[in-house]
CSV table of C-alpha atoms in Angstrom, one decimal:
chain,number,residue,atom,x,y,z
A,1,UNK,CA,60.4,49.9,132.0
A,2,UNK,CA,60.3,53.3,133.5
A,3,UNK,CA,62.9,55.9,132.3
A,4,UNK,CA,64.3,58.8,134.8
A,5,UNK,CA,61.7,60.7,136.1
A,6,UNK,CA,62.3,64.0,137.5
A,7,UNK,CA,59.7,66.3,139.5
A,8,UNK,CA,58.7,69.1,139.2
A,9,UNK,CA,58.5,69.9,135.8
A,10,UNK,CA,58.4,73.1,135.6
A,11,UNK,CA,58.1,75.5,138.7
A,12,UNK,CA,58.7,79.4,139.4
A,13,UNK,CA,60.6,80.8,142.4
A,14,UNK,CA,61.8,84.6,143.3
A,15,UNK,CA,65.4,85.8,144.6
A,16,UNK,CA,65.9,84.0,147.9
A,17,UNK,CA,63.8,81.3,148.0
A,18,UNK,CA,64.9,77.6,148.3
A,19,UNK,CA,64.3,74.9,145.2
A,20,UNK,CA,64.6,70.9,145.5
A,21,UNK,CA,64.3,69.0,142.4
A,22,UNK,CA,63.5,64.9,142.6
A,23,UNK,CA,65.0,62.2,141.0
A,24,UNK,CA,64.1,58.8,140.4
A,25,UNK,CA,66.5,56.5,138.1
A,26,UNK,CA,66.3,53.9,136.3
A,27,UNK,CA,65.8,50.8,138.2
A,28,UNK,CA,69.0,49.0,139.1
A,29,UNK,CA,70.8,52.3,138.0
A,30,UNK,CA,73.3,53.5,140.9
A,31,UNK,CA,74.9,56.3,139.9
A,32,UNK,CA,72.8,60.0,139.4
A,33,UNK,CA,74.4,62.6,138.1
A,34,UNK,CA,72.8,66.2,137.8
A,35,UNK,CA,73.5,69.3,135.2
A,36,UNK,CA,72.3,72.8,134.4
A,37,UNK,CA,71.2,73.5,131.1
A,38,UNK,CA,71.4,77.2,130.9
A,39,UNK,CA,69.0,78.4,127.2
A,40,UNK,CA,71.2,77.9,124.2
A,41,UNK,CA,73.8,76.1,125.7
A,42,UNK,CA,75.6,72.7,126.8
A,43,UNK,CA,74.8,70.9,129.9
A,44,UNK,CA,77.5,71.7,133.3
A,45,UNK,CA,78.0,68.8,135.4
A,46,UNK,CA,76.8,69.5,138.9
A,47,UNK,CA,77.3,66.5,141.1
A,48,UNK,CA,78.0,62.7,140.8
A,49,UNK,CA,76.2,59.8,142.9
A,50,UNK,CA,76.9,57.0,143.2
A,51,UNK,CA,76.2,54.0,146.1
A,52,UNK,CA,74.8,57.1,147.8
A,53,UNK,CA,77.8,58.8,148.3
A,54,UNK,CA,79.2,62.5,146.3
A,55,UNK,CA,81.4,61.3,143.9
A,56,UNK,CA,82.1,64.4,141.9
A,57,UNK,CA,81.2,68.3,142.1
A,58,UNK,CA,81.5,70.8,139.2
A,59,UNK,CA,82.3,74.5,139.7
A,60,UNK,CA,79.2,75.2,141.5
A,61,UNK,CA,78.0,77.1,145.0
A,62,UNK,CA,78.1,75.3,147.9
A,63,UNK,CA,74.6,77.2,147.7
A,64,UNK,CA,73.8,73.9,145.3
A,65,UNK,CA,73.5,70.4,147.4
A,66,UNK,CA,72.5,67.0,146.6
A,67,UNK,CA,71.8,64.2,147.9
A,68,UNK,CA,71.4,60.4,147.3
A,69,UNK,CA,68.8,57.8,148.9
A,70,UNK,CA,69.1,54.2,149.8
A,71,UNK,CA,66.4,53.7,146.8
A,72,UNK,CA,69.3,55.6,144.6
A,73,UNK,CA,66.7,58.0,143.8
A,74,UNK,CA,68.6,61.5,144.5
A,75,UNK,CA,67.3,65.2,145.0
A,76,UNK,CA,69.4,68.5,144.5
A,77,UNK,CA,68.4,71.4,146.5
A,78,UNK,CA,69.6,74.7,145.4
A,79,UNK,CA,69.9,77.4,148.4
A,80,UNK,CA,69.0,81.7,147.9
A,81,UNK,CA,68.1,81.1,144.3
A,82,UNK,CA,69.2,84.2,141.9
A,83,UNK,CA,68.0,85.2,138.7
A,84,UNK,CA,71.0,83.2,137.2
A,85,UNK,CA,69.9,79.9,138.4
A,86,UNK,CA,67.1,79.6,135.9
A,87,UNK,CA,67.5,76.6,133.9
A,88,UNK,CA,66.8,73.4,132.6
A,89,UNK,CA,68.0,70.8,135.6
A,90,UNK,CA,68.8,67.4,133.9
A,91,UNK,CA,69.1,64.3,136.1
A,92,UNK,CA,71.0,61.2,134.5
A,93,UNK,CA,71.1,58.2,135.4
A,94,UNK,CA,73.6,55.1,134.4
A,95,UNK,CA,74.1,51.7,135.8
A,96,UNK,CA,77.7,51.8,135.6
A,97,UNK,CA,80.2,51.7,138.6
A,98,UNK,CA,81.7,55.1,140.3
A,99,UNK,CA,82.9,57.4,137.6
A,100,UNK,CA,81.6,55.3,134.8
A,101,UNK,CA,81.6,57.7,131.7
A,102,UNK,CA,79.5,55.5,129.4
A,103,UNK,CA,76.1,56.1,128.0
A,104,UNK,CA,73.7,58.2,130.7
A,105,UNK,CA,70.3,58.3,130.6
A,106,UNK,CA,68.3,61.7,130.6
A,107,UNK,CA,65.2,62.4,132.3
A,108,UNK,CA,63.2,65.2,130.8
A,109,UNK,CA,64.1,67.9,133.6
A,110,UNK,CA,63.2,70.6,135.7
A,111,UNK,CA,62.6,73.7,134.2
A,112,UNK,CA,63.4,76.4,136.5
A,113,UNK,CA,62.4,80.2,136.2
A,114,UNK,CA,63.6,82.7,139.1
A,115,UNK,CA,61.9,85.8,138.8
B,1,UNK,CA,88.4,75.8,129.2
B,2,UNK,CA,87.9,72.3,128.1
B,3,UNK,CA,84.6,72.6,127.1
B,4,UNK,CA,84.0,71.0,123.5
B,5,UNK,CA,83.4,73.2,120.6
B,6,UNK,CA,80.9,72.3,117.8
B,7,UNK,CA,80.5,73.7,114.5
B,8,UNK,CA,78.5,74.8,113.0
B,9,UNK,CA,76.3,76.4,115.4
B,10,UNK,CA,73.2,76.1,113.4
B,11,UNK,CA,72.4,73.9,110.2
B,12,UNK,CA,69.1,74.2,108.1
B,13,UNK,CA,68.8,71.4,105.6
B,14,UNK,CA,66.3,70.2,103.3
B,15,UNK,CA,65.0,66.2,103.9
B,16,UNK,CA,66.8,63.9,102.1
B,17,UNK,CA,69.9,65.8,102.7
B,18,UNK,CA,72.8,64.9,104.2
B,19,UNK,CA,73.7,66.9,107.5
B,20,UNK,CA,77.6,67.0,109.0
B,21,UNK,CA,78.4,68.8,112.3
B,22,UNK,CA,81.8,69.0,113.7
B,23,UNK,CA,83.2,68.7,117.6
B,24,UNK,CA,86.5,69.8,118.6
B,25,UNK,CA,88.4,69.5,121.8
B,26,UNK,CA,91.5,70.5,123.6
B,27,UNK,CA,92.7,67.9,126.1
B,28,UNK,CA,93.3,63.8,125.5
B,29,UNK,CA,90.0,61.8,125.5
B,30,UNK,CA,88.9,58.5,126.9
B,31,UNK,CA,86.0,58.5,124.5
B,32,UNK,CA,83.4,60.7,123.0
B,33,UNK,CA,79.9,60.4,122.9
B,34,UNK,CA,76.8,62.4,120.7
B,35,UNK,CA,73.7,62.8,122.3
B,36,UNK,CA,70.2,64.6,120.7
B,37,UNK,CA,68.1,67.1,122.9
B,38,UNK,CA,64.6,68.1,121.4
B,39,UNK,CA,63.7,71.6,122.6
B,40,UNK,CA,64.1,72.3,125.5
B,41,UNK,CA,63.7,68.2,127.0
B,42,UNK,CA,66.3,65.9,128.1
B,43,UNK,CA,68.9,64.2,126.2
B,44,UNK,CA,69.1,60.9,124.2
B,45,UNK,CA,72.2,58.9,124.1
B,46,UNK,CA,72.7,58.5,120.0
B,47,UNK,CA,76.7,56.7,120.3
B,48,UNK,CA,79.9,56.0,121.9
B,49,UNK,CA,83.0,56.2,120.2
B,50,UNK,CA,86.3,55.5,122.0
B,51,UNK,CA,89.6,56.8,121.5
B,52,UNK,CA,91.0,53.9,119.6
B,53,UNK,CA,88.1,53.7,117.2
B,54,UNK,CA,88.2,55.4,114.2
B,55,UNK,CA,84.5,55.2,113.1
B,56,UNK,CA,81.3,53.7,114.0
B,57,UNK,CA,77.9,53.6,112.9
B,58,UNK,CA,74.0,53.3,113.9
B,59,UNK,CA,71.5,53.1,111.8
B,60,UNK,CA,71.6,56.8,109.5
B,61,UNK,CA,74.1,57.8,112.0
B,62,UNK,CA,78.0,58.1,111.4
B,63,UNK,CA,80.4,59.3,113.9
B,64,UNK,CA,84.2,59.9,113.1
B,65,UNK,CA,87.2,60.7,115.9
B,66,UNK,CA,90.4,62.0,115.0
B,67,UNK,CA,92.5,61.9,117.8
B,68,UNK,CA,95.4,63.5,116.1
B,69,UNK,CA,93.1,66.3,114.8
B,70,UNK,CA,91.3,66.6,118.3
B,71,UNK,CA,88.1,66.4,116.7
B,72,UNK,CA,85.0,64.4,115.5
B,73,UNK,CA,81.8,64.6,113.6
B,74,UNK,CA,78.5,63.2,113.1
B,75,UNK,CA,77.0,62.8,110.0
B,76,UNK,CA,73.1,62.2,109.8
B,77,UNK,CA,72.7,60.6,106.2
B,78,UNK,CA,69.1,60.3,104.6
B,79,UNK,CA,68.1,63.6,106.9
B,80,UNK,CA,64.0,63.9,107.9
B,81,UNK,CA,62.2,66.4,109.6
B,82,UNK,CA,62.4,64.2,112.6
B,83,UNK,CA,65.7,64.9,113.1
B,84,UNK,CA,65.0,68.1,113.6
B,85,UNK,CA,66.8,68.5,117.1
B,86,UNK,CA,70.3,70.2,119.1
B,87,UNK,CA,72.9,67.9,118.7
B,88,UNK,CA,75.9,67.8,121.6
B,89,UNK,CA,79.4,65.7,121.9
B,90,UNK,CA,80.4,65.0,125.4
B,91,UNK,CA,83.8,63.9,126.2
B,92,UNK,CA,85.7,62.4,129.2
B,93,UNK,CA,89.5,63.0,129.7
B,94,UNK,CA,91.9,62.0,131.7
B,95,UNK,CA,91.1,61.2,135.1
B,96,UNK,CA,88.3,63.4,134.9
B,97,UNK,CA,85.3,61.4,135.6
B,98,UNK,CA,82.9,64.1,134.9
B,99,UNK,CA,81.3,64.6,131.2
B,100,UNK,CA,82.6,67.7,129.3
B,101,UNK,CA,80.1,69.0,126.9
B,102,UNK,CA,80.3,70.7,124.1
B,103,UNK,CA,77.7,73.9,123.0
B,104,UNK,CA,75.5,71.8,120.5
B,105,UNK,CA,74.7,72.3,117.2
B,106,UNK,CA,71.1,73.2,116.2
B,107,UNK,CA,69.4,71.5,113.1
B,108,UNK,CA,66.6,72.2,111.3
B,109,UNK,CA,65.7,69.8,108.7
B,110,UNK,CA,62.8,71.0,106.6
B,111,UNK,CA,60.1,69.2,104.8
């Protein structure tokens, strides 16, 4: 069985430009959460999906949106990208019901340099 | 902030070693979880503990909580290079569905 996939791997924007990162979970999976990985540290919880509807929003921008598709594969689009947006974006999946906080599964993410 | 803390921040070990790292947090949990990153890819799910366990293991893998304490650790027994890897907790408290992660630990296990 496939795992989460995420697209693009790896992808290089300047100041101002837009970004939207893909993901496709795990099949029968409902619920897709995203996260920024800034280098050397923990994961920040972005935004919750689940049943195609926001569930839960960390302390982001509302320059950072997300969506969710009847296929529950889900895409976050990040808005007048600064320097500080560079990251690893991880997309997790789980099959759990809304707000489940058991085991997610990790795709390999989106590596994101803004230069 | 209720972002976990881990100690220590890095580990180097020899194989065959056995490597311990610590998580502490501030607020009540519903359960904790470790999870492994290799550098710089996504996360793997390692185990679950919930706040009325005590211990639990998998395989080389032992993870304690100590709710009184706040805190819990992993312990990697039998170490090989292979575990050579950034190792997070992630907690859930309260109401708060969201996953609270902690900085991560980085271990280096040499051969």
């Amino acid at each position: 069985d496939a795992g989460v996939t995420q697209s693009p791997t790896h992808l290089i924007k300047t100041r101002g430009q837009h970004v939207t990162l893909r993901c496709s979970p795990i099949s029968g999976h409902k619920s897709v959460s995203w996260y920024q990985q800034v280098l050397g540290q923990g994961p920040q919880f972005i935004f919750q999906y689940y049943e195609k509807e926001e569930r839960g929003r960390g302390n982001f921008p509302d320059r950072f949106s997300a969506r969710q598709f009847p296929n529950y594969s889900s895409e976050l689009n990040v808005n007048a990208l600064l320097l500080g947006d560079s990251a690893l974006y991880l997309c997790a999946s789980s099959p759990g019901t809304w707000g489940n906080t058991g085991e997610l599964f990790f795709g390999e993410g989106s590596r994101l340099t803004v230069l | 902030s209720q972002q976990g803390e881990e100690d220590p921040q890095a580990l180097s070990i020899q194989e065959g070693e056995n490597a311990t790292m610590n998580c502490s947090y501030k607020t009540s949990i519903n359960n904790l979880q470790w999870y492994r990153q290799n550098s710089g890819r996504g996360l793997v799910h390692l185990i679950l503990i919930r706040s009325n366990e005590r211990e639990k293991h998998s395989g080389r893998l032992r993870v304690t909580l100590d709710t009184s304490k706040k805190s819990s650790s992993l312990l990697i027994t039998a170490s090989r290079a292979a575990d050579t890897a950034s190792y997070f907790c992630a907690f859930n408290a309260g109401n708060n569905r969201k996953l609270i992660w902690g900085l991560g630990t980085s271990l280096a296990v040499n051969p």
